[in-house]
Every structure is written in C-alpha cells, then in structure tokens.
C-alpha cells in the first residue's frame, strides 16, 4: 500500500497484479509505503475502509481516493500458479511438485487454495469498492492516471517476471474455473478501458 498524502491518493496493492513494479517506481514519491508484512502490503478495501481510511480522513479532513489494478481473472490465477512454482523451492508449504496448472485451477475452483482468495474480495466490500480500478492489461491508462495525479512521469520496471511454464487449461476445467470465479469476472467486466 502506498499513501500519497498531498494528492489524497492511496494505492491498494492487489496481489499478483503488478504491485511490486509499482512500488519500485513510486515508493520514493509516496508519503508512506507499507511493504512488509504481506498483510500490510496487500491491505484490501474492507480493511482500508475500517481502519486506514477513517484515520487518514481524521488527520486531513478529506477523503482519499483509492486506486488499484485488477488482472483478467484466469490470467491472474496463472500468475499465482507461476509464483507458487517459483517459490516452491524456498517454501515447502507450497508443495507444487508435479502439479499441472489444470490441477491447480481445479483445486482452486473447489476451494482448496483459500490462501489465494479472490480479486473481488480484495477490491470490494459489500456495495463499496475501490474508487478507481484499472485493468492490469491496460496498464498504460493506469500510468496516465498516476502521472496526472502525481504530476510526474512514471516508468514501470519489469520485475518479478515469472518462469515460462505450461498454463494450458482444457475447456471443461476452464468452464469450472470460470464458474467458481464468477464474481471476479463480473467485477472485471464492469471495468472500462480508459484508452
């Protein structure tokens, strides 16, 4: 999470949606950056609305605009899969040896990866949601928004590039996954490209 005090702007770091590159590019411009532990780095909108937002408003007398990225949901899960494969060597709890993306997706659809959560749960809180949600696939619009709000040029580095692995998903498994991700797909479909 990055807080831009003067601009009354808060970036909420959706997991697996480019947050590390954004933090690297913008941390020096932020008034406050919460990067560790993951629970602070990836503060969701519900937690923000209950704790951080009211405190910021009390300090400044103004509401802050929240902004975040959302990745196409199936591609987002592919990113999680690559991440877990890469991290498997460092953390035995991931135990990804021999697990295909199809297996991983089927398990996620069945609720067997609760640690991953969902983007809709991160970005929405009942009838409320992050003020400005940009599609990760249209990151240029997000950068334009930030350049306008922060009044500076921004160049995002390419970091945390995942390993190249087979992430093919047979049609039945994809249909099952899309059914399980219906809320995420609805939120994603509601986002408009700002091109």
Coordinates of N, CA and C in Angstrom, one line a residue:
X1 N 0.8 -1.2 0.0 CA 0.0 0.0 0.0 C 0.9 1.2 0.0
X2 N 0.6 2.2 -0.9 CA 1.3 3.4 -1.0 C 0.3 4.5 -0.7
X3 N 0.7 5.5 0.2 CA -0.1 6.6 0.5 C 0.5 7.9 0.0
X4 N -0.2 8.6 -0.7 CA 0.2 9.9 -1.3 C -0.6 11.0 -0.6
X5 N 0.0 11.6 0.5 CA -0.7 12.5 1.4 C -1.2 13.7 0.7
X6 N -0.4 14.4 0.1 CA -0.8 15.7 -0.5 C -1.8 15.5 -1.7
X7 N -1.7 14.4 -2.4 CA -2.6 14.2 -3.5 C -3.8 13.4 -3.1
X8 N -3.9 13.1 -1.8 CA -5.1 12.4 -1.2 C -5.4 11.1 -2.0
X9 N -4.4 10.3 -2.2 CA -4.4 9.1 -3.0 C -3.8 7.9 -2.3
X10 N -4.5 6.8 -2.4 CA -3.9 5.6 -1.8 C -3.9 4.5 -2.9
X11 N -2.8 3.8 -3.1 CA -2.7 2.7 -4.0 C -2.8 1.4 -3.1
X12 N -3.8 0.6 -3.4 CA -4.0 -0.7 -2.8 C -3.4 -1.7 -3.7
X13 N -2.5 -2.5 -3.2 CA -1.7 -3.5 -4.0 C -2.4 -4.8 -4.1
X14 N -3.2 -5.0 -5.1 CA -3.8 -6.3 -5.4 C -2.7 -7.3 -5.7
X15 N -2.8 -8.4 -4.9 CA -1.7 -9.5 -5.1 C -1.7 -10.0 -6.6
X16 N -0.6 -10.2 -7.1 CA -0.4 -10.7 -8.5 C -0.9 -9.8 -9.6
X17 N -0.9 -8.5 -9.3 CA -1.3 -7.6 -10.4 C -0.4 -6.4 -10.5
X18 N 0.9 -6.7 -10.5 CA 1.9 -5.7 -10.8 C 2.3 -4.8 -9.7
X19 N 1.9 -5.2 -8.4 CA 2.2 -4.3 -7.3 C 3.6 -4.0 -7.0
X20 N 4.5 -5.0 -7.2 CA 5.9 -4.8 -6.9 C 6.5 -3.8 -7.8
X21 N 6.2 -3.9 -9.1 CA 6.8 -2.9 -10.1 C 6.3 -1.5 -9.7
X22 N 5.0 -1.4 -9.3 CA 4.5 -0.1 -9.0 C 5.2 0.5 -7.7
X23 N 5.4 -0.4 -6.8 CA 6.1 0.0 -5.5 C 7.5 0.5 -5.8
X24 N 8.2 -0.2 -6.7 CA 9.6 0.2 -7.0 C 9.6 1.5 -7.7
X25 N 8.6 1.7 -8.6 CA 8.6 3.0 -9.3 C 8.1 4.2 -8.5
X26 N 7.3 4.0 -7.5 CA 6.6 5.1 -6.8 C 6.9 5.2 -5.4
X27 N 7.6 4.3 -4.8 CA 7.9 4.3 -3.3 C 8.5 5.7 -2.9
X28 N 9.4 6.1 -3.7 CA 10.1 7.4 -3.3 C 9.2 8.6 -3.4
X29 N 8.1 8.5 -4.1 CA 7.2 9.6 -4.2 C 6.1 9.6 -3.2
X30 N 5.9 8.4 -2.6 CA 4.9 8.2 -1.6 C 5.2 8.8 -0.2
X31 N 4.2 9.3 0.5 CA 4.4 9.8 1.8 C 4.6 8.7 2.8
X32 N 4.0 7.6 2.5 CA 4.1 6.3 3.3 C 4.0 5.1 2.4
X33 N 4.8 4.1 2.7 CA 4.7 2.9 1.9 C 4.8 1.7 2.9
X34 N 3.8 0.9 2.8 CA 3.6 -0.3 3.7 C 3.9 -1.5 2.8
X35 N 5.1 -2.0 2.9 CA 5.6 -3.1 2.0 C 5.7 -4.4 2.7
X36 N 5.8 -4.4 4.0 CA 6.0 -5.6 4.8 C 5.3 -5.5 6.1
X37 N 4.7 -6.5 6.6 CA 4.5 -7.8 6.0 C 3.4 -7.8 5.0
X38 N 3.2 -8.9 4.3 CA 2.2 -9.0 3.2 C 0.8 -8.5 3.7
X39 N 0.4 -8.7 4.9 CA -0.9 -8.3 5.4 C -1.0 -6.8 5.3
X40 N 0.1 -6.0 5.5 CA 0.0 -4.6 5.3 C 0.2 -4.2 3.8
X41 N 1.1 -4.8 3.2 CA 1.4 -4.5 1.8 C 0.1 -4.7 1.0
X42 N -0.6 -5.8 1.2 CA -1.8 -6.1 0.5 C -3.1 -5.8 1.3
X43 N -3.2 -4.6 1.8 CA -4.4 -4.2 2.5 C -5.5 -4.1 1.6
X44 N -6.6 -4.8 1.9 CA -7.8 -4.8 1.0 C -8.7 -3.6 1.3
X45 N -9.7 -3.4 0.4 CA -10.6 -2.3 0.6 C -11.4 -2.3 1.9
X46 N -11.8 -3.5 2.3 CA -12.5 -3.6 3.6 C -11.7 -3.2 4.7
X47 N -10.5 -3.6 4.8 CA -9.6 -3.2 5.9 C -9.3 -1.7 5.8
X48 N -9.1 -1.2 4.6 CA -8.8 0.2 4.4 C -10.0 1.0 4.9
X49 N -11.2 0.6 4.6 CA -12.4 1.4 5.0 C -12.6 1.3 6.5
X50 N -12.2 0.3 7.1 CA -12.5 0.1 8.6 C -11.4 0.9 9.4
X51 N -10.2 0.8 8.9 CA -9.1 1.3 9.7 C -8.3 2.5 9.1
X52 N -7.7 2.3 8.0 CA -6.8 3.3 7.4 C -7.5 4.5 6.9
X53 N -8.6 4.3 6.1 CA -9.3 5.5 5.6 C -9.9 6.4 6.6
X54 N -10.5 5.9 7.7 CA -11.0 6.8 8.7 C -9.9 7.6 9.4
X55 N -8.8 6.9 9.6 CA -7.6 7.6 10.2 C -7.1 8.7 9.3
X56 N -6.9 8.4 8.0 CA -6.4 9.4 7.1 C -7.4 10.6 7.0
X57 N -8.7 10.3 7.0 CA -9.7 11.4 6.9 C -9.7 12.3 8.2
X58 N -9.5 11.6 9.3 CA -9.4 12.3 10.6 C -8.2 13.3 10.7
X59 N -7.1 12.8 10.1 CA -5.9 13.6 10.1 C -5.9 14.8 9.1
X60 N -6.6 14.6 8.0 CA -6.6 15.6 6.9 C -7.9 16.4 6.7
X61 N -9.0 15.8 7.2 CA -10.3 16.4 7.0 C -10.8 16.2 5.6
X62 N -10.2 15.2 4.9 CA -10.6 14.9 3.5 C -10.6 13.4 3.3
X63 N -11.4 13.0 2.3 CA -11.3 11.6 1.9 C -10.2 11.4 0.9
X64 N -9.6 10.2 0.9 CA -8.6 9.8 0.0 C -9.2 9.0 -1.1
X65 N -8.7 9.1 -2.3 CA -9.2 8.3 -3.5 C -8.3 7.0 -3.4
X66 N -9.0 5.9 -3.5 CA -8.3 4.6 -3.6 C -8.2 4.2 -5.0
X67 N -7.1 3.6 -5.4 CA -6.8 3.1 -6.7 C -6.2 1.7 -6.7
X68 N -6.5 0.9 -7.6 CA -5.9 -0.5 -7.7 C -6.0 -1.0 -9.1
X69 N -5.3 -2.1 -9.3 CA -5.3 -2.8 -10.6 C -6.0 -4.1 -10.4
X70 N -6.7 -4.6 -11.4 CA -7.3 -5.9 -11.5 C -6.8 -6.6 -12.7
X71 N -6.4 -7.8 -12.6 CA -6.0 -8.6 -13.7 C -7.1 -9.5 -14.2
X72 N -7.1 -9.8 -15.5 CA -8.1 -10.8 -16.0 C -8.1 -12.0 -15.1
X73 N -9.2 -12.5 -14.6 CA -9.2 -13.5 -13.5 C -8.5 -14.8 -13.8
X74 N -8.7 -15.4 -15.0 CA -8.0 -16.6 -15.3 C -6.5 -16.4 -15.4
X75 N -6.1 -15.3 -16.0 CA -4.7 -14.9 -16.1 C -4.1 -14.7 -14.8
X76 N -4.9 -14.1 -13.9 CA -4.4 -13.8 -12.5 C -4.1 -15.1 -11.8
X77 N -4.9 -16.1 -12.0 CA -4.7 -17.4 -11.4 C -3.4 -18.1 -12.0
X78 N -3.2 -17.9 -13.3 CA -2.0 -18.4 -13.9 C -0.8 -17.7 -13.3
X79 N -0.9 -16.4 -12.9 CA 0.2 -15.8 -12.3 C 0.5 -16.4 -10.9
X80 N -0.6 -16.7 -10.2 CA -0.4 -17.3 -8.9 C 0.3 -18.7 -9.0
X81 N -0.1 -19.4 -10.0 CA 0.5 -20.7 -10.3 C 2.0 -20.6 -10.5
X82 N 2.4 -19.7 -11.4 CA 3.8 -19.5 -11.7 C 4.6 -19.0 -10.4
X83 N 3.9 -18.2 -9.6 CA 4.6 -17.7 -8.4 C 4.8 -18.9 -7.4
X84 N 3.8 -19.7 -7.3 CA 3.9 -20.8 -6.4 C 5.0 -21.8 -6.9
X85 N 5.1 -22.0 -8.2 CA 6.1 -22.9 -8.7 C 7.5 -22.3 -8.4
X86 N 7.6 -21.0 -8.6 CA 8.9 -20.4 -8.3 C 9.3 -20.4 -6.9
X87 N 8.3 -20.2 -6.0 CA 8.6 -20.2 -4.6 C 8.7 -21.6 -3.9
X88 N 8.3 -22.6 -4.7 CA 8.2 -24.0 -4.1 C 9.6 -24.4 -3.5
X89 N 10.7 -24.0 -4.1 CA 12.0 -24.4 -3.6 C 12.3 -23.7 -2.3
X90 N 11.8 -22.5 -2.0 CA 12.1 -21.8 -0.8 C 11.1 -22.1 0.3
X91 N 9.9 -22.6 0.0 CA 8.9 -22.8 1.0 C 8.2 -24.1 0.8
X92 N 8.5 -25.1 1.6 CA 7.9 -26.4 1.4 C 6.4 -26.5 1.5
X93 N 5.8 -25.5 2.1 CA 4.3 -25.5 2.2 C 3.6 -25.4 0.9
X94 N 4.3 -24.9 -0.1 CA 3.7 -24.8 -1.4 C 3.5 -26.1 -2.2
X95 N 4.4 -27.0 -1.9 CA 4.4 -28.4 -2.5 C 3.7 -28.5 -3.9
X96 N 4.4 -27.9 -4.8 CA 3.8 -27.8 -6.2 C 4.4 -28.9 -7.1
X97 N 5.3 -29.7 -6.6 CA 5.9 -30.7 -7.4 C 4.9 -31.6 -8.1
X98 N 5.0 -31.6 -9.5 CA 4.1 -32.4 -10.3 C 2.7 -32.0 -10.5
X99 N 2.4 -30.8 -10.0 CA 1.0 -30.2 -10.2 C 0.9 -29.4 -11.4
X100 N 0.1 -29.8 -12.3 CA -0.1 -29.0 -13.6 C -1.0 -27.8 -13.3
X101 N -1.1 -26.9 -14.2 CA -2.0 -25.7 -14.0 C -3.4 -26.2 -14.0
X102 N -3.8 -27.2 -14.8 CA -5.1 -27.7 -14.8 C -5.5 -28.2 -13.4
X103 N -4.6 -29.0 -12.7 CA -4.8 -29.5 -11.4 C -5.0 -28.3 -10.4
X104 N -4.1 -27.4 -10.5 CA -4.1 -26.2 -9.6 C -5.4 -25.5 -9.8
X105 N -5.8 -25.2 -11.0 CA -7.1 -24.5 -11.3 C -8.3 -25.3 -10.7
X106 N -8.3 -26.6 -10.9 CA -9.4 -27.4 -10.4 C -9.5 -27.3 -8.9
X107 N -8.3 -27.4 -8.2 CA -8.3 -27.3 -6.8 C -8.7 -25.9 -6.3
X108 N -8.3 -24.9 -7.0 CA -8.8 -23.5 -6.7 C -10.3 -23.4 -6.8
X109 N -10.8 -23.9 -7.9 CA -12.3 -23.9 -8.1 C -13.0 -24.6 -7.0
X110 N -12.4 -25.6 -6.5 CA -13.0 -26.4 -5.4 C -12.8 -25.8 -4.0
X111 N -12.1 -24.7 -3.9 CA -11.9 -24.0 -2.7 C -10.7 -24.5 -1.9
X112 N -9.8 -25.2 -2.6 CA -8.6 -25.8 -1.9 C -7.4 -24.9 -1.8
X113 N -7.5 -23.7 -2.2 CA -6.4 -22.7 -2.1 C -7.0 -21.5 -1.4
X114 N -7.5 -21.6 -0.2 CA -8.1 -20.4 0.5 C -7.1 -19.2 0.7
X115 N -5.8 -19.6 0.7 CA -4.8 -18.5 0.9 C -4.7 -17.6 -0.2
X116 N -5.2 -18.0 -1.4 CA -5.1 -17.1 -2.6 C -6.2 -16.1 -2.6
X117 N -7.4 -16.5 -2.1 CA -8.5 -15.5 -2.1 C -9.1 -15.2 -3.4
X118 N -9.6 -14.0 -3.6 CA -10.1 -13.6 -4.9 C -9.9 -12.1 -5.1
X119 N -9.8 -11.6 -6.3 CA -9.6 -10.2 -6.5 C -10.9 -9.4 -6.1
X120 N -12.1 -10.0 -6.3 CA -13.3 -9.3 -6.0 C -13.4 -9.1 -4.5
X121 N -12.9 -10.1 -3.7 CA -12.9 -9.9 -2.2 C -11.9 -8.8 -1.8
X122 N -10.8 -8.7 -2.6 CA -9.8 -7.6 -2.3 C -10.3 -6.2 -2.6
X123 N -11.0 -6.1 -3.8 CA -11.4 -4.8 -4.3 C -12.8 -4.3 -3.9
X124 N -13.6 -5.2 -3.3 CA -15.0 -4.8 -3.0 C -15.2 -5.1 -1.5
X125 N -16.2 -4.4 -0.9 CA -16.6 -4.5 0.4 C -18.1 -4.3 0.5
X126 N -18.9 -5.3 0.3 CA -20.3 -5.1 0.2 C -20.6 -4.3 -1.0
X127 N -21.4 -3.2 -0.9 CA -21.7 -2.4 -2.0 C -20.6 -1.4 -2.4
X128 N -19.5 -1.4 -1.6 CA -18.4 -0.4 -1.8 C -17.3 -1.2 -2.6
X129 N -16.5 -0.4 -3.3 CA -15.4 -0.9 -4.0 C -14.3 0.2 -4.1
X130 N -13.1 -0.2 -4.5 CA -12.0 0.7 -4.7 C -12.5 1.8 -5.7
X131 N -12.2 3.0 -5.4 CA -12.7 4.1 -6.2 C -12.3 4.0 -7.7
X132 N -11.1 3.8 -8.0 CA -10.6 3.7 -9.4 C -9.9 2.4 -9.6
X133 N -10.5 1.5 -10.3 CA -9.9 0.2 -10.6 C -9.5 0.1 -12.1
X134 N -8.3 -0.1 -12.4 CA -7.8 -0.2 -13.7 C -7.5 -1.6 -14.1
X135 N -7.7 -2.0 -15.3 CA -7.3 -3.3 -15.8 C -5.8 -3.4 -15.9
X136 N -5.3 -4.4 -15.4 CA -3.8 -4.7 -15.5 C -3.4 -4.7 -16.9
X137 N -4.2 -5.3 -17.8 CA -3.9 -5.4 -19.2 C -3.9 -4.1 -19.9
X138 N -4.4 -3.0 -19.3 CA -4.4 -1.7 -19.8 C -3.7 -0.8 -18.9
X139 N -2.5 -1.2 -18.5 CA -1.7 -0.5 -17.5 C -1.3 0.9 -18.0
X140 N -1.3 1.1 -19.3 CA -1.0 2.5 -19.8 C -2.0 3.5 -19.3
X141 N -3.3 3.1 -19.2 CA -4.3 4.1 -18.6 C -4.0 4.3 -17.1
X142 N -3.6 3.3 -16.4 CA -3.3 3.4 -15.0 C -2.1 4.4 -14.8
X143 N -1.1 4.2 -15.7 CA 0.1 5.1 -15.6 C -0.3 6.5 -15.9
X144 N -1.1 6.7 -16.9 CA -1.6 8.1 -17.3 C -2.3 8.7 -16.1
X145 N -3.2 7.9 -15.4 CA -3.9 8.4 -14.3 C -2.9 8.9 -13.2
X146 N -1.9 8.0 -12.9 CA -1.0 8.4 -11.9 C -0.1 9.6 -12.2
X147 N 0.3 9.7 -13.5 CA 1.1 10.8 -13.9 C 0.3 12.1 -13.8
X148 N -1.0 12.1 -14.0 CA -1.8 13.3 -13.8 C -2.0 13.6 -12.4
X149 N -2.3 12.6 -11.5 CA -2.5 12.8 -10.1 C -1.2 13.2 -9.4
X150 N -0.1 12.6 -9.8 CA 1.2 12.8 -9.1 C 2.0 13.9 -9.7
X151 N 1.6 14.3 -10.9 CA 2.3 15.4 -11.7 C 3.8 15.1 -11.9
X152 N 4.0 13.9 -12.5 CA 5.4 13.5 -12.8 C 5.3 12.3 -13.8
X153 N 6.4 12.1 -14.6 CA 6.5 11.0 -15.5 C 6.8 9.7 -14.7
X154 N 6.2 8.6 -15.1 CA 6.4 7.4 -14.4 C 6.7 6.3 -15.4
X155 N 7.8 5.5 -15.1 CA 8.2 4.4 -15.9 C 8.2 3.2 -15.0
X156 N 7.4 2.2 -15.3 CA 7.4 1.0 -14.5 C 8.5 0.0 -14.9
X157 N 9.2 -0.5 -14.0 CA 10.3 -1.5 -14.3 C 9.6 -2.9 -14.5
X158 N 10.3 -3.7 -15.2 CA 9.8 -5.1 -15.5 C 10.6 -6.0 -14.5
X159 N 9.9 -6.3 -13.4 CA 10.5 -7.2 -12.4 C 9.5 -8.3 -12.0
X160 N 10.0 -9.2 -11.2 CA 9.2 -10.4 -10.8 C 8.6 -11.1 -12.0
X161 N 9.4 -11.3 -13.1 CA 9.0 -12.0 -14.3 C 8.9 -13.4 -13.9
X162 N 7.7 -14.0 -14.1 CA 7.5 -15.5 -13.7 C 8.2 -16.4 -14.7
X163 N 8.4 -17.6 -14.2 CA 9.0 -18.6 -15.2 C 8.0 -19.0 -16.3
X164 N 8.6 -19.3 -17.4 CA 7.7 -19.8 -18.5 C 7.4 -21.2 -18.3
X165 N 6.1 -21.5 -18.1 CA 5.6 -22.9 -17.9 C 4.3 -23.1 -18.7
X166 N 3.9 -24.3 -18.8 CA 2.7 -24.7 -19.5 C 1.5 -24.3 -18.6
X167 N 0.6 -23.4 -19.1 CA -0.5 -23.0 -18.3 C -1.8 -23.2 -19.1
X168 N -1.7 -24.2 -20.0 CA -2.9 -24.6 -20.8 C -4.0 -25.1 -19.9
X169 N -5.2 -24.8 -20.2 CA -6.4 -25.3 -19.4 C -7.4 -25.9 -20.3
X170 N -7.7 -27.2 -20.2 CA -8.7 -27.8 -21.1 C -10.1 -27.1 -20.8
X171 N -10.9 -27.2 -21.9 CA -12.2 -26.4 -21.8 C -13.0 -26.8 -20.6
X172 N -13.2 -28.1 -20.2 CA -14.0 -28.3 -19.1 C -13.5 -27.7 -17.8
X173 N -12.1 -27.8 -17.6 CA -11.5 -27.2 -16.4 C -11.7 -25.7 -16.4
X174 N -11.5 -25.1 -17.6 CA -11.7 -23.6 -17.7 C -13.1 -23.2 -17.4
X175 N -14.1 -24.0 -17.8 CA -15.5 -23.7 -17.6 C -15.8 -23.8 -16.1
X176 N -15.2 -24.8 -15.4 CA -15.4 -25.0 -14.0 C -14.8 -23.8 -13.2
X177 N -13.6 -23.4 -13.7 CA -12.9 -22.3 -13.1 C -13.6 -21.0 -13.2
X178 N -14.1 -20.7 -14.4 CA -14.9 -19.5 -14.7 C -16.2 -19.5 -13.8
X179 N -16.8 -20.6 -13.6 CA -18.0 -20.7 -12.8 C -17.6 -20.3 -11.3
X180 N -16.5 -20.8 -10.8 CA -16.0 -20.5 -9.5 C -15.6 -19.0 -9.4
X181 N -15.1 -18.4 -10.5 CA -14.6 -17.1 -10.4 C -15.7 -16.1 -10.9
X182 N -16.9 -16.4 -10.9 CA -18.0 -15.6 -11.5 C -18.0 -14.2 -10.9
X183 N -17.8 -14.0 -9.6 CA -17.8 -12.7 -9.0 C -16.6 -11.9 -9.6
X184 N -15.4 -12.5 -9.6 CA -14.3 -11.8 -10.2 C -14.5 -11.4 -11.6
X185 N -15.1 -12.3 -12.4 CA -15.3 -12.0 -13.8 C -16.4 -10.9 -14.0
X186 N -17.3 -10.8 -13.1 CA -18.3 -9.7 -13.1 C -17.7 -8.4 -12.8
X187 N -16.8 -8.4 -11.8 CA -16.2 -7.1 -11.5 C -15.3 -6.7 -12.6
X188 N -14.5 -7.6 -13.2 CA -13.6 -7.3 -14.3 C -14.4 -6.8 -15.5
X189 N -15.5 -7.4 -15.8 CA -16.3 -7.0 -17.0 C -16.9 -5.6 -16.8
X190 N -17.0 -5.2 -15.5 CA -17.6 -3.8 -15.2 C -16.5 -2.7 -15.4
X191 N -15.3 -3.1 -15.6 CA -14.2 -2.1 -15.8 C -14.1 -1.7 -17.2
X192 N -14.0 -0.4 -17.5 CA -13.9 0.0 -18.8 C -12.5 0.5 -19.1
X193 N -12.0 0.2 -20.3 CA -10.7 0.7 -20.7 C -10.8 2.2 -20.8
X194 N -9.8 2.9 -20.4 CA -9.8 4.3 -20.5 C -8.9 4.8 -21.6
X195 N -8.8 4.0 -22.7 CA -7.9 4.4 -23.8 C -8.3 5.5 -24.6

